[in-house]
Amino acid sequence: MNKKELLLKKPVRTSDENIKWEYENDIIVITYPKNFGKLEKWLHERIGGPGEVRRPLDKYTSHIWKLCDGENSILDIITDFDEQFGEDVAPATDRVQLFLEKLLEIRLITLK
């Protein structure tokens, strides 16, 4: 896939019902189950601890997350992000790319 084709892809939040998100004080907090390895699972069963990851976003990543609705292309998101925050997020392309890559890596979004 070339760069132009990739920019036209539309990120969409996963439909996994175990992944939840909500607003807390104008930012988004995403909560999802931890993916334990064998040793981690064994330790967790013995010593306990949270079984979920609670990931609070900042105002910038919250904005990107809201735009990952399956309607906006990556190019749309970059353009909107740059218009909204300007110099605070320069270069906007890099900031959006890094965040979307992380979301894809941990399977919170897919591209359609």
PDB file of N, CA and C in Angstrom:
ATOM      1  N   MET A   1       0.855  -1.172   0.000  1.00  0.00           N
ATOM      2  CA  MET A   1       0.000   0.000   0.000  1.00  0.00           C
ATOM      3  C   MET A   1       0.899   1.232   0.000  1.00  0.00           C
ATOM      4  N   ASN A   2       0.639   2.154  -0.914  1.00  0.00           N
ATOM      5  CA  ASN A   2       1.456   3.359  -0.957  1.00  0.00           C
ATOM      6  C   ASN A   2       0.922   4.414   0.019  1.00  0.00           C
ATOM      7  N   LYS A   3       1.683   5.483   0.166  1.00  0.00           N
ATOM      8  CA  LYS A   3       1.346   6.517   1.153  1.00  0.00           C
ATOM      9  C   LYS A   3      -0.014   7.165   0.878  1.00  0.00           C
ATOM     10  N   LYS A   4      -0.310   7.421  -0.395  1.00  0.00           N
ATOM     11  CA  LYS A   4      -1.585   8.055  -0.754  1.00  0.00           C
ATOM     12  C   LYS A   4      -2.766   7.161  -0.373  1.00  0.00           C
ATOM     13  N   GLU A   5      -2.644   5.866  -0.664  1.00  0.00           N
ATOM     14  CA  GLU A   5      -3.709   4.921  -0.304  1.00  0.00           C
ATOM     15  C   GLU A   5      -3.894   4.846   1.211  1.00  0.00           C
ATOM     16  N   LEU A   6      -2.783   4.860   1.937  1.00  0.00           N
ATOM     17  CA  LEU A   6      -2.840   4.798   3.393  1.00  0.00           C
ATOM     18  C   LEU A   6      -3.537   6.023   3.977  1.00  0.00           C
ATOM     19  N   LEU A   7      -3.238   7.197   3.434  1.00  0.00           N
ATOM     20  CA  LEU A   7      -3.850   8.432   3.941  1.00  0.00           C
ATOM     21  C   LEU A   7      -5.365   8.457   3.747  1.00  0.00           C
ATOM     22  N   LEU A   8      -5.855   7.659   2.799  1.00  0.00           N
ATOM     23  CA  LEU A   8      -7.295   7.620   2.544  1.00  0.00           C
ATOM     24  C   LEU A   8      -8.023   6.560   3.385  1.00  0.00           C
ATOM     25  N   LYS A   9      -7.266   5.732   4.096  1.00  0.00           N
ATOM     26  CA  LYS A   9      -7.868   4.741   4.991  1.00  0.00           C
ATOM     27  C   LYS A   9      -8.560   5.465   6.144  1.00  0.00           C
ATOM     28  N   LYS A  10      -9.609   4.813   6.670  1.00  0.00           N
ATOM     29  CA  LYS A  10     -10.400   5.427   7.741  1.00  0.00           C
ATOM     30  C   LYS A  10     -10.249   4.617   9.034  1.00  0.00           C
ATOM     31  N   PRO A  11      -9.605   5.203  10.032  1.00  0.00           N
ATOM     32  CA  PRO A  11      -9.491   4.508  11.317  1.00  0.00           C
ATOM     33  C   PRO A  11     -10.856   4.418  11.999  1.00  0.00           C
ATOM     34  N   VAL A  12     -11.130   3.255  12.569  1.00  0.00           N
ATOM     35  CA  VAL A  12     -12.390   3.044  13.284  1.00  0.00           C
ATOM     36  C   VAL A  12     -12.085   2.333  14.602  1.00  0.00           C
ATOM     37  N   ARG A  13     -12.691   2.837  15.663  1.00  0.00           N
ATOM     38  CA  ARG A  13     -12.502   2.221  16.980  1.00  0.00           C
ATOM     39  C   ARG A  13     -13.041   0.794  16.951  1.00  0.00           C
ATOM     40  N   THR A  14     -12.386  -0.091  17.657  1.00  0.00           N
ATOM     41  CA  THR A  14     -12.784  -1.490  17.684  1.00  0.00           C
ATOM     42  C   THR A  14     -14.198  -1.634  18.248  1.00  0.00           C
ATOM     43  N   SER A  15     -14.870  -2.656  17.798  1.00  0.00           N
ATOM     44  CA  SER A  15     -16.223  -2.920  18.289  1.00  0.00           C
ATOM     45  C   SER A  15     -16.209  -3.894  19.471  1.00  0.00           C
ATOM     46  N   ASP A  16     -15.034  -4.242  19.954  1.00  0.00           N
ATOM     47  CA  ASP A  16     -14.891  -5.151  21.091  1.00  0.00           C
ATOM     48  C   ASP A  16     -15.576  -4.548  22.314  1.00  0.00           C
ATOM     49  N   GLU A  17     -16.580  -5.248  22.828  1.00  0.00           N
ATOM     50  CA  GLU A  17     -17.345  -4.715  23.963  1.00  0.00           C
ATOM     51  C   GLU A  17     -16.534  -4.656  25.252  1.00  0.00           C
ATOM     52  N   ASN A  18     -15.372  -5.295  25.298  1.00  0.00           N
ATOM     53  CA  ASN A  18     -14.508  -5.230  26.476  1.00  0.00           C
ATOM     54  C   ASN A  18     -13.682  -3.948  26.528  1.00  0.00           C
ATOM     55  N   ILE A  19     -13.678  -3.220  25.426  1.00  0.00           N
ATOM     56  CA  ILE A  19     -12.942  -1.963  25.363  1.00  0.00           C
ATOM     57  C   ILE A  19     -13.935  -0.829  25.530  1.00  0.00           C
ATOM     58  N   LYS A  20     -13.719  -0.059  26.572  1.00  0.00           N
ATOM     59  CA  LYS A  20     -14.645   1.024  26.898  1.00  0.00           C
ATOM     60  C   LYS A  20     -13.885   2.351  26.917  1.00  0.00           C
ATOM     61  N   TRP A  21     -14.609   3.423  26.648  1.00  0.00           N
ATOM     62  CA  TRP A  21     -14.004   4.739  26.777  1.00  0.00           C
ATOM     63  C   TRP A  21     -15.051   5.727  27.253  1.00  0.00           C
ATOM     64  N   GLU A  22     -14.569   6.716  27.982  1.00  0.00           N
ATOM     65  CA  GLU A  22     -15.462   7.728  28.535  1.00  0.00           C
ATOM     66  C   GLU A  22     -14.690   9.024  28.734  1.00  0.00           C
ATOM     67  N   TYR A  23     -15.445  10.096  28.871  1.00  0.00           N
ATOM     68  CA  TYR A  23     -14.834  11.392  29.163  1.00  0.00           C
ATOM     69  C   TYR A  23     -14.645  11.545  30.660  1.00  0.00           C
ATOM     70  N   GLU A  24     -13.481  12.053  31.042  1.00  0.00           N
ATOM     71  CA  GLU A  24     -13.214  12.455  32.417  1.00  0.00           C
ATOM     72  C   GLU A  24     -12.505  13.794  32.341  1.00  0.00           C
ATOM     73  N   ASN A  25     -13.158  14.839  32.804  1.00  0.00           N
ATOM     74  CA  ASN A  25     -12.566  16.183  32.802  1.00  0.00           C
ATOM     75  C   ASN A  25     -12.019  16.580  31.432  1.00  0.00           C
ATOM     76  N   ASP A  26     -12.835  16.470  30.419  1.00  0.00           N
ATOM     77  CA  ASP A  26     -12.515  16.896  29.052  1.00  0.00           C
ATOM     78  C   ASP A  26     -11.459  16.063  28.340  1.00  0.00           C
ATOM     79  N   ILE A  27     -11.037  14.950  28.935  1.00  0.00           N
ATOM     80  CA  ILE A  27     -10.156  14.037  28.215  1.00  0.00           C
ATOM     81  C   ILE A  27     -10.817  12.666  28.181  1.00  0.00           C
ATOM     82  N   ILE A  28     -10.326  11.825  27.307  1.00  0.00           N
ATOM     83  CA  ILE A  28     -10.883  10.484  27.164  1.00  0.00           C
ATOM     84  C   ILE A  28     -10.007   9.496  27.917  1.00  0.00           C
ATOM     85  N   VAL A  29     -10.661   8.563  28.601  1.00  0.00           N
ATOM     86  CA  VAL A  29      -9.968   7.476  29.282  1.00  0.00           C
ATOM     87  C   VAL A  29     -10.463   6.175  28.649  1.00  0.00           C
ATOM     88  N   ILE A  30      -9.513   5.388  28.143  1.00  0.00           N
ATOM     89  CA  ILE A  30      -9.829   4.107  27.519  1.00  0.00           C
ATOM     90  C   ILE A  30      -9.476   3.008  28.511  1.00  0.00           C
ATOM     91  N   THR A  31     -10.380   2.058  28.677  1.00  0.00           N
ATOM     92  CA  THR A  31     -10.154   0.928  29.573  1.00  0.00           C
ATOM     93  C   THR A  31     -10.320  -0.352  28.779  1.00  0.00           C
ATOM     94  N   TYR A  32      -9.341  -1.258  28.930  1.00  0.00           N
ATOM     95  CA  TYR A  32      -9.415  -2.537  28.223  1.00  0.00           C
ATOM     96  C   TYR A  32      -8.692  -3.613  29.018  1.00  0.00           C
ATOM     97  N   PRO A  33      -9.049  -4.880  28.804  1.00  0.00           N
ATOM     98  CA  PRO A  33      -8.435  -5.980  29.564  1.00  0.00           C
ATOM     99  C   PRO A  33      -6.940  -6.106  29.269  1.00  0.00           C
ATOM    100  N   LYS A  34      -6.182  -6.429  30.320  1.00  0.00           N
ATOM    101  CA  LYS A  34      -4.758  -6.697  30.129  1.00  0.00           C
ATOM    102  C   LYS A  34      -4.600  -8.011  29.388  1.00  0.00           C
ATOM    103  N   ASN A  35      -3.582  -8.089  28.595  1.00  0.00           N
ATOM    104  CA  ASN A  35      -3.266  -9.308  27.860  1.00  0.00           C
ATOM    105  C   ASN A  35      -2.086  -9.973  28.569  1.00  0.00           C
ATOM    106  N   PHE A  36      -2.397 -10.846  29.537  1.00  0.00           N
ATOM    107  CA  PHE A  36      -1.361 -11.471  30.345  1.00  0.00           C
ATOM    108  C   PHE A  36      -0.667 -12.595  29.593  1.00  0.00           C
ATOM    109  N   GLY A  37       0.663 -12.677  29.762  1.00  0.00           N
ATOM    110  CA  GLY A  37       1.414 -13.845  29.334  1.00  0.00           C
ATOM    111  C   GLY A  37       1.269 -14.917  30.409  1.00  0.00           C
ATOM    112  N   LYS A  38       1.860 -16.089  30.196  1.00  0.00           N
ATOM    113  CA  LYS A  38       1.722 -17.190  31.154  1.00  0.00           C
ATOM    114  C   LYS A  38       2.219 -16.802  32.543  1.00  0.00           C
ATOM    115  N   LEU A  39       3.413 -16.253  32.631  1.00  0.00           N
ATOM    116  CA  LEU A  39       3.988 -15.879  33.919  1.00  0.00           C
ATOM    117  C   LEU A  39       3.175 -14.759  34.572  1.00  0.00           C
ATOM    118  N   GLU A  40       2.797 -13.774  33.784  1.00  0.00           N
ATOM    119  CA  GLU A  40       1.999 -12.669  34.314  1.00  0.00           C
ATOM    120  C   GLU A  40       0.655 -13.164  34.846  1.00  0.00           C
ATOM    121  N   LYS A  41       0.034 -14.065  34.116  1.00  0.00           N
ATOM    122  CA  LYS A  41      -1.249 -14.620  34.547  1.00  0.00           C
ATOM    123  C   LYS A  41      -1.079 -15.374  35.869  1.00  0.00           C
ATOM    124  N   TRP A  42      -0.028 -16.177  35.957  1.00  0.00           N
ATOM    125  CA  TRP A  42       0.254 -16.937  37.178  1.00  0.00           C
ATOM    126  C   TRP A  42       0.456 -15.982  38.353  1.00  0.00           C
ATOM    127  N   LEU A  43       1.249 -14.932  38.163  1.00  0.00           N
ATOM    128  CA  LEU A  43       1.479 -13.944  39.225  1.00  0.00           C
ATOM    129  C   LEU A  43       0.193 -13.214  39.592  1.00  0.00           C
ATOM    130  N   HIS A  44      -0.569 -12.844  38.578  1.00  0.00           N
ATOM    131  CA  HIS A  44      -1.816 -12.115  38.823  1.00  0.00           C
ATOM    132  C   HIS A  44      -2.787 -12.948  39.653  1.00  0.00           C
ATOM    133  N   GLU A  45      -2.845 -14.243  39.375  1.00  0.00           N
ATOM    134  CA  GLU A  45      -3.740 -15.121  40.135  1.00  0.00           C
ATOM    135  C   GLU A  45      -3.313 -15.226  41.596  1.00  0.00           C
ATOM    136  N   ARG A  46      -2.030 -15.067  41.874  1.00  0.00           N
ATOM    137  CA  ARG A  46      -1.530 -15.212  43.231  1.00  0.00           C
ATOM    138  C   ARG A  46      -1.477 -13.909  44.019  1.00  0.00           C
ATOM    139  N   ILE A  47      -1.089 -12.825  43.340  1.00  0.00           N
ATOM    140  CA  ILE A  47      -0.941 -11.574  44.091  1.00  0.00           C
ATOM    141  C   ILE A  47      -2.007 -10.539  43.736  1.00  0.00           C
ATOM    142  N   GLY A  48      -2.797 -10.817  42.711  1.00  0.00           N
ATOM    143  CA  GLY A  48      -3.896  -9.915  42.366  1.00  0.00           C
ATOM    144  C   GLY A  48      -3.428  -8.702  41.591  1.00  0.00           C
ATOM    145  N   GLY A  49      -4.222  -7.678  41.641  1.00  0.00           N
ATOM    146  CA  GLY A  49      -3.961  -6.455  40.892  1.00  0.00           C
ATOM    147  C   GLY A  49      -5.031  -6.274  39.835  1.00  0.00           C
ATOM    148  N   PRO A  50      -5.007  -5.120  39.202  1.00  0.00           N
ATOM    149  CA  PRO A  50      -6.035  -4.850  38.194  1.00  0.00           C
ATOM    150  C   PRO A  50      -5.892  -5.767  36.989  1.00  0.00           C
ATOM    151  N   GLY A  51      -7.007  -6.150  36.451  1.00  0.00           N
ATOM    152  CA  GLY A  51      -7.031  -6.976  35.252  1.00  0.00           C
ATOM    153  C   GLY A  51      -7.267  -6.149  34.003  1.00  0.00           C
ATOM    154  N   GLU A  52      -7.280  -4.820  34.198  1.00  0.00           N
ATOM    155  CA  GLU A  52      -7.533  -3.913  33.083  1.00  0.00           C
ATOM    156  C   GLU A  52      -6.437  -2.862  33.000  1.00  0.00           C
ATOM    157  N   VAL A  53      -6.275  -2.348  31.801  1.00  0.00           N
ATOM    158  CA  VAL A  53      -5.417  -1.198  31.570  1.00  0.00           C
ATOM    159  C   VAL A  53      -6.334   0.014  31.520  1.00  0.00           C
ATOM    160  N   ARG A  54      -5.980   1.044  32.235  1.00  0.00           N
ATOM    161  CA  ARG A  54      -6.732   2.301  32.208  1.00  0.00           C
ATOM    162  C   ARG A  54      -5.815   3.340  31.590  1.00  0.00           C
ATOM    163  N   ARG A  55      -6.144   3.765  30.383  1.00  0.00           N
ATOM    164  CA  ARG A  55      -5.260   4.627  29.611  1.00  0.00           C
ATOM    165  C   ARG A  55      -5.886   6.011  29.432  1.00  0.00           C
ATOM    166  N   PRO A  56      -5.516   6.983  30.288  1.00  0.00           N
ATOM    167  CA  PRO A  56      -6.009   8.347  30.080  1.00  0.00           C
ATOM    168  C   PRO A  56      -5.238   9.017  28.939  1.00  0.00           C
ATOM    169  N   LEU A  57      -5.959   9.653  28.052  1.00  0.00           N
ATOM    170  CA  LEU A  57      -5.342  10.366  26.944  1.00  0.00           C
ATOM    171  C   LEU A  57      -5.164  11.830  27.331  1.00  0.00           C
ATOM    172  N   ASP A  58      -4.370  12.556  26.573  1.00  0.00           N
ATOM    173  CA  ASP A  58      -4.280  14.000  26.794  1.00  0.00           C
ATOM    174  C   ASP A  58      -5.250  14.689  25.834  1.00  0.00           C
ATOM    175  N   LYS A  59      -5.263  16.013  25.839  1.00  0.00           N
ATOM    176  CA  LYS A  59      -6.243  16.710  24.990  1.00  0.00           C
ATOM    177  C   LYS A  59      -5.984  16.470  23.506  1.00  0.00           C
ATOM    178  N   TYR A  60      -4.732  16.257  23.133  1.00  0.00           N
ATOM    179  CA  TYR A  60      -4.407  16.035  21.726  1.00  0.00           C
ATOM    180  C   TYR A  60      -4.831  14.644  21.268  1.00  0.00           C
ATOM    181  N   THR A  61      -4.442  13.634  22.035  1.00  0.00           N
ATOM    182  CA  THR A  61      -4.798  12.269  21.640  1.00  0.00           C
ATOM    183  C   THR A  61      -6.296  12.021  21.815  1.00  0.00           C
ATOM    184  N   SER A  62      -6.936  12.700  22.752  1.00  0.00           N
ATOM    185  CA  SER A  62      -8.397  12.608  22.889  1.00  0.00           C
ATOM    186  C   SER A  62      -9.063  13.103  21.610  1.00  0.00           C
ATOM    187  N   HIS A  63      -8.531  14.182  21.055  1.00  0.00           N
ATOM    188  CA  HIS A  63      -9.084  14.741  19.825  1.00  0.00           C
ATOM    189  C   HIS A  63      -8.950  13.741  18.672  1.00  0.00           C
ATOM    190  N   ILE A  64      -7.783  13.121  18.562  1.00  0.00           N
ATOM    191  CA  ILE A  64      -7.573  12.124  17.504  1.00  0.00           C
ATOM    192  C   ILE A  64      -8.522  10.939  17.706  1.00  0.00           C
ATOM    193  N   TRP A  65      -8.630  10.469  18.952  1.00  0.00           N
ATOM    194  CA  TRP A  65      -9.507   9.322  19.249  1.00  0.00           C
ATOM    195  C   TRP A  65     -10.936   9.599  18.804  1.00  0.00           C
ATOM    196  N   LYS A  66     -11.439  10.794  19.102  1.00  0.00           N
ATOM    197  CA  LYS A  66     -12.810  11.145  18.711  1.00  0.00           C
ATOM    198  C   LYS A  66     -12.997  11.071  17.196  1.00  0.00           C
ATOM    199  N   LEU A  67     -11.952  11.383  16.454  1.00  0.00           N
ATOM    200  CA  LEU A  67     -12.051  11.393  14.998  1.00  0.00           C
ATOM    201  C   LEU A  67     -11.918  10.001  14.381  1.00  0.00           C
ATOM    202  N   CYS A  68     -11.546   9.015  15.176  1.00  0.00           N
ATOM    203  CA  CYS A  68     -11.423   7.634  14.684  1.00  0.00           C
ATOM    204  C   CYS A  68     -12.799   6.968  14.700  1.00  0.00           C
ATOM    205  N   ASP A  69     -13.692   7.491  13.879  1.00  0.00           N
ATOM    206  CA  ASP A  69     -15.085   7.045  13.882  1.00  0.00           C
ATOM    207  C   ASP A  69     -15.470   6.281  12.622  1.00  0.00           C
ATOM    208  N   GLY A  70     -14.489   6.011  11.756  1.00  0.00           N
ATOM    209  CA  GLY A  70     -14.773   5.316  10.514  1.00  0.00           C
ATOM    210  C   GLY A  70     -15.271   6.228   9.411  1.00  0.00           C
ATOM    211  N   GLU A  71     -15.472   7.485   9.720  1.00  0.00           N
ATOM    212  CA  GLU A  71     -15.941   8.466   8.734  1.00  0.00           C
ATOM    213  C   GLU A  71     -14.791   9.330   8.231  1.00  0.00           C
ATOM    214  N   ASN A  72     -13.814   9.574   9.085  1.00  0.00           N
ATOM    215  CA  ASN A  72     -12.678  10.438   8.748  1.00  0.00           C
ATOM    216  C   ASN A  72     -11.498   9.603   8.276  1.00  0.00           C
ATOM    217  N   SER A  73     -10.888  10.039   7.179  1.00  0.00           N
ATOM    218  CA  SER A  73      -9.677   9.370   6.711  1.00  0.00           C
ATOM    219  C   SER A  73      -8.496   9.854   7.560  1.00  0.00           C
ATOM    220  N   ILE A  74      -7.375   9.170   7.436  1.00  0.00           N
ATOM    221  CA  ILE A  74      -6.178   9.612   8.144  1.00  0.00           C
ATOM    222  C   ILE A  74      -5.816  11.027   7.710  1.00  0.00           C
ATOM    223  N   LEU A  75      -5.953  11.315   6.428  1.00  0.00           N
ATOM    224  CA  LEU A  75      -5.683  12.666   5.927  1.00  0.00           C
ATOM    225  C   LEU A  75      -6.628  13.680   6.571  1.00  0.00           C
ATOM    226  N   ASP A  76      -7.904  13.345   6.693  1.00  0.00           N
ATOM    227  CA  ASP A  76      -8.876  14.229   7.359  1.00  0.00           C
ATOM    228  C   ASP A  76      -8.449  14.498   8.801  1.00  0.00           C
ATOM    229  N   ILE A  77      -8.010  13.454   9.483  1.00  0.00           N
ATOM    230  CA  ILE A  77      -7.615  13.580  10.885  1.00  0.00           C
ATOM    231  C   ILE A  77      -6.393  14.483  11.014  1.00  0.00           C
ATOM    232  N   ILE A  78      -5.414  14.283  10.154  1.00  0.00           N
ATOM    233  CA  ILE A  78      -4.208  15.125  10.191  1.00  0.00           C
ATOM    234  C   ILE A  78      -4.572  16.579   9.939  1.00  0.00           C
ATOM    235  N   THR A  79      -5.401  16.815   8.934  1.00  0.00           N
ATOM    236  CA  THR A  79      -5.809  18.182   8.583  1.00  0.00           C
ATOM    237  C   THR A  79      -6.561  18.836   9.735  1.00  0.00           C
ATOM    238  N   ASP A  80      -7.530  18.136  10.291  1.00  0.00           N
ATOM    239  CA  ASP A  80      -8.315  18.665  11.404  1.00  0.00           C
ATOM    240  C   ASP A  80      -7.426  18.935  12.622  1.00  0.00           C
ATOM    241  N   PHE A  81      -6.561  17.999  12.928  1.00  0.00           N
ATOM    242  CA  PHE A  81      -5.652  18.115  14.068  1.00  0.00           C
ATOM    243  C   PHE A  81      -4.755  19.340  13.915  1.00  0.00           C
ATOM    244  N   ASP A  82      -4.197  19.536  12.737  1.00  0.00           N
ATOM    245  CA  ASP A  82      -3.325  20.680  12.476  1.00  0.00           C
ATOM    246  C   ASP A  82      -4.097  21.995  12.567  1.00  0.00           C
ATOM    247  N   GLU A  83      -5.320  22.021  12.012  1.00  0.00           N
ATOM    248  CA  GLU A  83      -6.142  23.236  12.075  1.00  0.00           C
ATOM    249  C   GLU A  83      -6.545  23.555  13.508  1.00  0.00           C
ATOM    250  N   GLN A  84      -6.835  22.531  14.294  1.00  0.00           N
ATOM    251  CA  GLN A  84      -7.293  22.723  15.672  1.00  0.00           C
ATOM    252  C   GLN A  84      -6.171  23.209  16.592  1.00  0.00           C
ATOM    253  N   PHE A  85      -4.964  22.647  16.447  1.00  0.00           N
ATOM    254  CA  PHE A  85      -3.903  22.904  17.426  1.00  0.00           C
ATOM    255  C   PHE A  85      -2.675  23.619  16.871  1.00  0.00           C
ATOM    256  N   GLY A  86      -2.524  23.701  15.555  1.00  0.00           N
ATOM    257  CA  GLY A  86      -1.445  24.466  14.926  1.00  0.00           C
ATOM    258  C   GLY A  86      -0.054  24.119  15.413  1.00  0.00           C
ATOM    259  N   GLU A  87       0.693  25.164  15.781  1.00  0.00           N
ATOM    260  CA  GLU A  87       2.094  25.010  16.184  1.00  0.00           C
ATOM    261  C   GLU A  87       2.276  24.116  17.412  1.00  0.00           C
ATOM    262  N   ASP A  88       1.263  24.006  18.247  1.00  0.00           N
ATOM    263  CA  ASP A  88       1.378  23.173  19.446  1.00  0.00           C
ATOM    264  C   ASP A  88       1.639  21.709  19.119  1.00  0.00           C
ATOM    265  N   VAL A  89       1.250  21.270  17.922  1.00  0.00           N
ATOM    266  CA  VAL A  89       1.382  19.860  17.561  1.00  0.00           C
ATOM    267  C   VAL A  89       2.266  19.636  16.333  1.00  0.00           C
ATOM    268  N   ALA A  90       2.997  20.678  15.938  1.00  0.00           N
ATOM    269  CA  ALA A  90       3.836  20.550  14.739  1.00  0.00           C
ATOM    270  C   ALA A  90       4.973  19.561  14.983  1.00  0.00           C
ATOM    271  N   PRO A  91       5.252  18.685  14.040  1.00  0.00           N
ATOM    272  CA  PRO A  91       4.500  18.408  12.817  1.00  0.00           C
ATOM    273  C   PRO A  91       3.315  17.476  13.091  1.00  0.00           C
ATOM    274  N   ALA A  92       2.154  17.921  12.724  1.00  0.00           N
ATOM    275  CA  ALA A  92       0.908  17.191  12.998  1.00  0.00           C
ATOM    276  C   ALA A  92       0.920  15.794  12.393  1.00  0.00           C
ATOM    277  N   THR A  93       1.480  15.663  11.208  1.00  0.00           N
ATOM    278  CA  THR A  93       1.511  14.360  10.536  1.00  0.00           C
ATOM    279  C   THR A  93       2.207  13.316  11.401  1.00  0.00           C
ATOM    280  N   ASP A  94       3.350  13.688  11.963  1.00  0.00           N
ATOM    281  CA  ASP A  94       4.107  12.746  12.803  1.00  0.00           C
ATOM    282  C   ASP A  94       3.348  12.384  14.073  1.00  0.00           C
ATOM    283  N   ARG A  95       2.732  13.387  14.705  1.00  0.00           N
ATOM    284  CA  ARG A  95       1.992  13.136  15.951  1.00  0.00           C
ATOM    285  C   ARG A  95       0.823  12.181  15.709  1.00  0.00           C
ATOM    286  N   VAL A  96       0.064  12.438  14.652  1.00  0.00           N
ATOM    287  CA  VAL A  96      -1.086  11.587  14.335  1.00  0.00           C
ATOM    288  C   VAL A  96      -0.604  10.185  13.977  1.00  0.00           C
ATOM    289  N   GLN A  97       0.417  10.096  13.155  1.00  0.00           N
ATOM    290  CA  GLN A  97       0.933   8.795  12.733  1.00  0.00           C
ATOM    291  C   GLN A  97       1.367   7.962  13.931  1.00  0.00           C
ATOM    292  N   LEU A  98       2.133   8.537  14.838  1.00  0.00           N
ATOM    293  CA  LEU A  98       2.615   7.786  16.006  1.00  0.00           C
ATOM    294  C   LEU A  98       1.465   7.282  16.868  1.00  0.00           C
ATOM    295  N   PHE A  99       0.473   8.137  17.094  1.00  0.00           N
ATOM    296  CA  PHE A  99      -0.648   7.732  17.935  1.00  0.00           C
ATOM    297  C   PHE A  99      -1.475   6.643  17.260  1.00  0.00           C
ATOM    298  N   LEU A 100      -1.751   6.798  15.971  1.00  0.00           N
ATOM    299  CA  LEU A 100      -2.525   5.781  15.258  1.00  0.00           C
ATOM    300  C   LEU A 100      -1.778   4.452  15.210  1.00  0.00           C
ATOM    301  N   GLU A 101      -0.473   4.499  15.027  1.00  0.00           N
ATOM    302  CA  GLU A 101       0.324   3.261  15.036  1.00  0.00           C
ATOM    303  C   GLU A 101       0.196   2.550  16.378  1.00  0.00           C
ATOM    304  N   LYS A 102       0.238   3.314  17.468  1.00  0.00           N
ATOM    305  CA  LYS A 102       0.108   2.714  18.798  1.00  0.00           C
ATOM    306  C   LYS A 102      -1.278   2.097  18.974  1.00  0.00           C
ATOM    307  N   LEU A 103      -2.317   2.807  18.545  1.00  0.00           N
ATOM    308  CA  LEU A 103      -3.676   2.284  18.649  1.00  0.00           C
ATOM    309  C   LEU A 103      -3.844   1.006  17.833  1.00  0.00           C
ATOM    310  N   LEU A 104      -3.238   0.965  16.665  1.00  0.00           N
ATOM    311  CA  LEU A 104      -3.287  -0.251  15.836  1.00  0.00           C
ATOM    312  C   LEU A 104      -2.538  -1.392  16.513  1.00  0.00           C
ATOM    313  N   GLU A 105      -1.380  -1.073  17.077  1.00  0.00           N
ATOM    314  CA  GLU A 105      -0.548  -2.083  17.729  1.00  0.00           C
ATOM    315  C   GLU A 105      -1.274  -2.768  18.881  1.00  0.00           C
ATOM    316  N   ILE A 106      -2.013  -1.989  19.661  1.00  0.00           N
ATOM    317  CA  ILE A 106      -2.719  -2.570  20.813  1.00  0.00           C
ATOM    318  C   ILE A 106      -4.179  -2.901  20.482  1.00  0.00           C
ATOM    319  N   ARG A 107      -4.480  -2.863  19.200  1.00  0.00           N
ATOM    320  CA  ARG A 107      -5.773  -3.297  18.645  1.00  0.00           C
ATOM    321  C   ARG A 107      -6.980  -2.524  19.187  1.00  0.00           C
ATOM    322  N   LEU A 108      -6.788  -1.220  19.354  1.00  0.00           N
ATOM    323  CA  LEU A 108      -7.925  -0.383  19.759  1.00  0.00           C
ATOM    324  C   LEU A 108      -8.634   0.218  18.555  1.00  0.00           C
ATOM    325  N   ILE A 109      -7.961   0.216  17.406  1.00  0.00           N
ATOM    326  CA  ILE A 109      -8.587   0.657  16.155  1.00  0.00           C
ATOM    327  C   ILE A 109      -8.212  -0.331  15.041  1.00  0.00           C
ATOM    328  N   THR A 110      -8.966  -0.238  13.955  1.00  0.00           N
ATOM    329  CA  THR A 110      -8.619  -0.924  12.710  1.00  0.00           C
ATOM    330  C   THR A 110      -8.738   0.127  11.597  1.00  0.00           C
ATOM    331  N   LEU A 111      -8.223  -0.204  10.426  1.00  0.00           N
ATOM    332  CA  LEU A 111      -8.346   0.680   9.278  1.00  0.00           C
ATOM    333  C   LEU A 111      -9.292   0.064   8.273  1.00  0.00           C
ATOM    334  N   LYS A 112     -10.214   0.867   7.771  1.00  0.00           N
ATOM    335  CA  LYS A 112     -11.118   0.342   6.732  1.00  0.00           C
ATOM    336  C   LYS A 112     -10.976   1.129   5.460  1.00  0.00           C
TER     337      LYS A 112
END
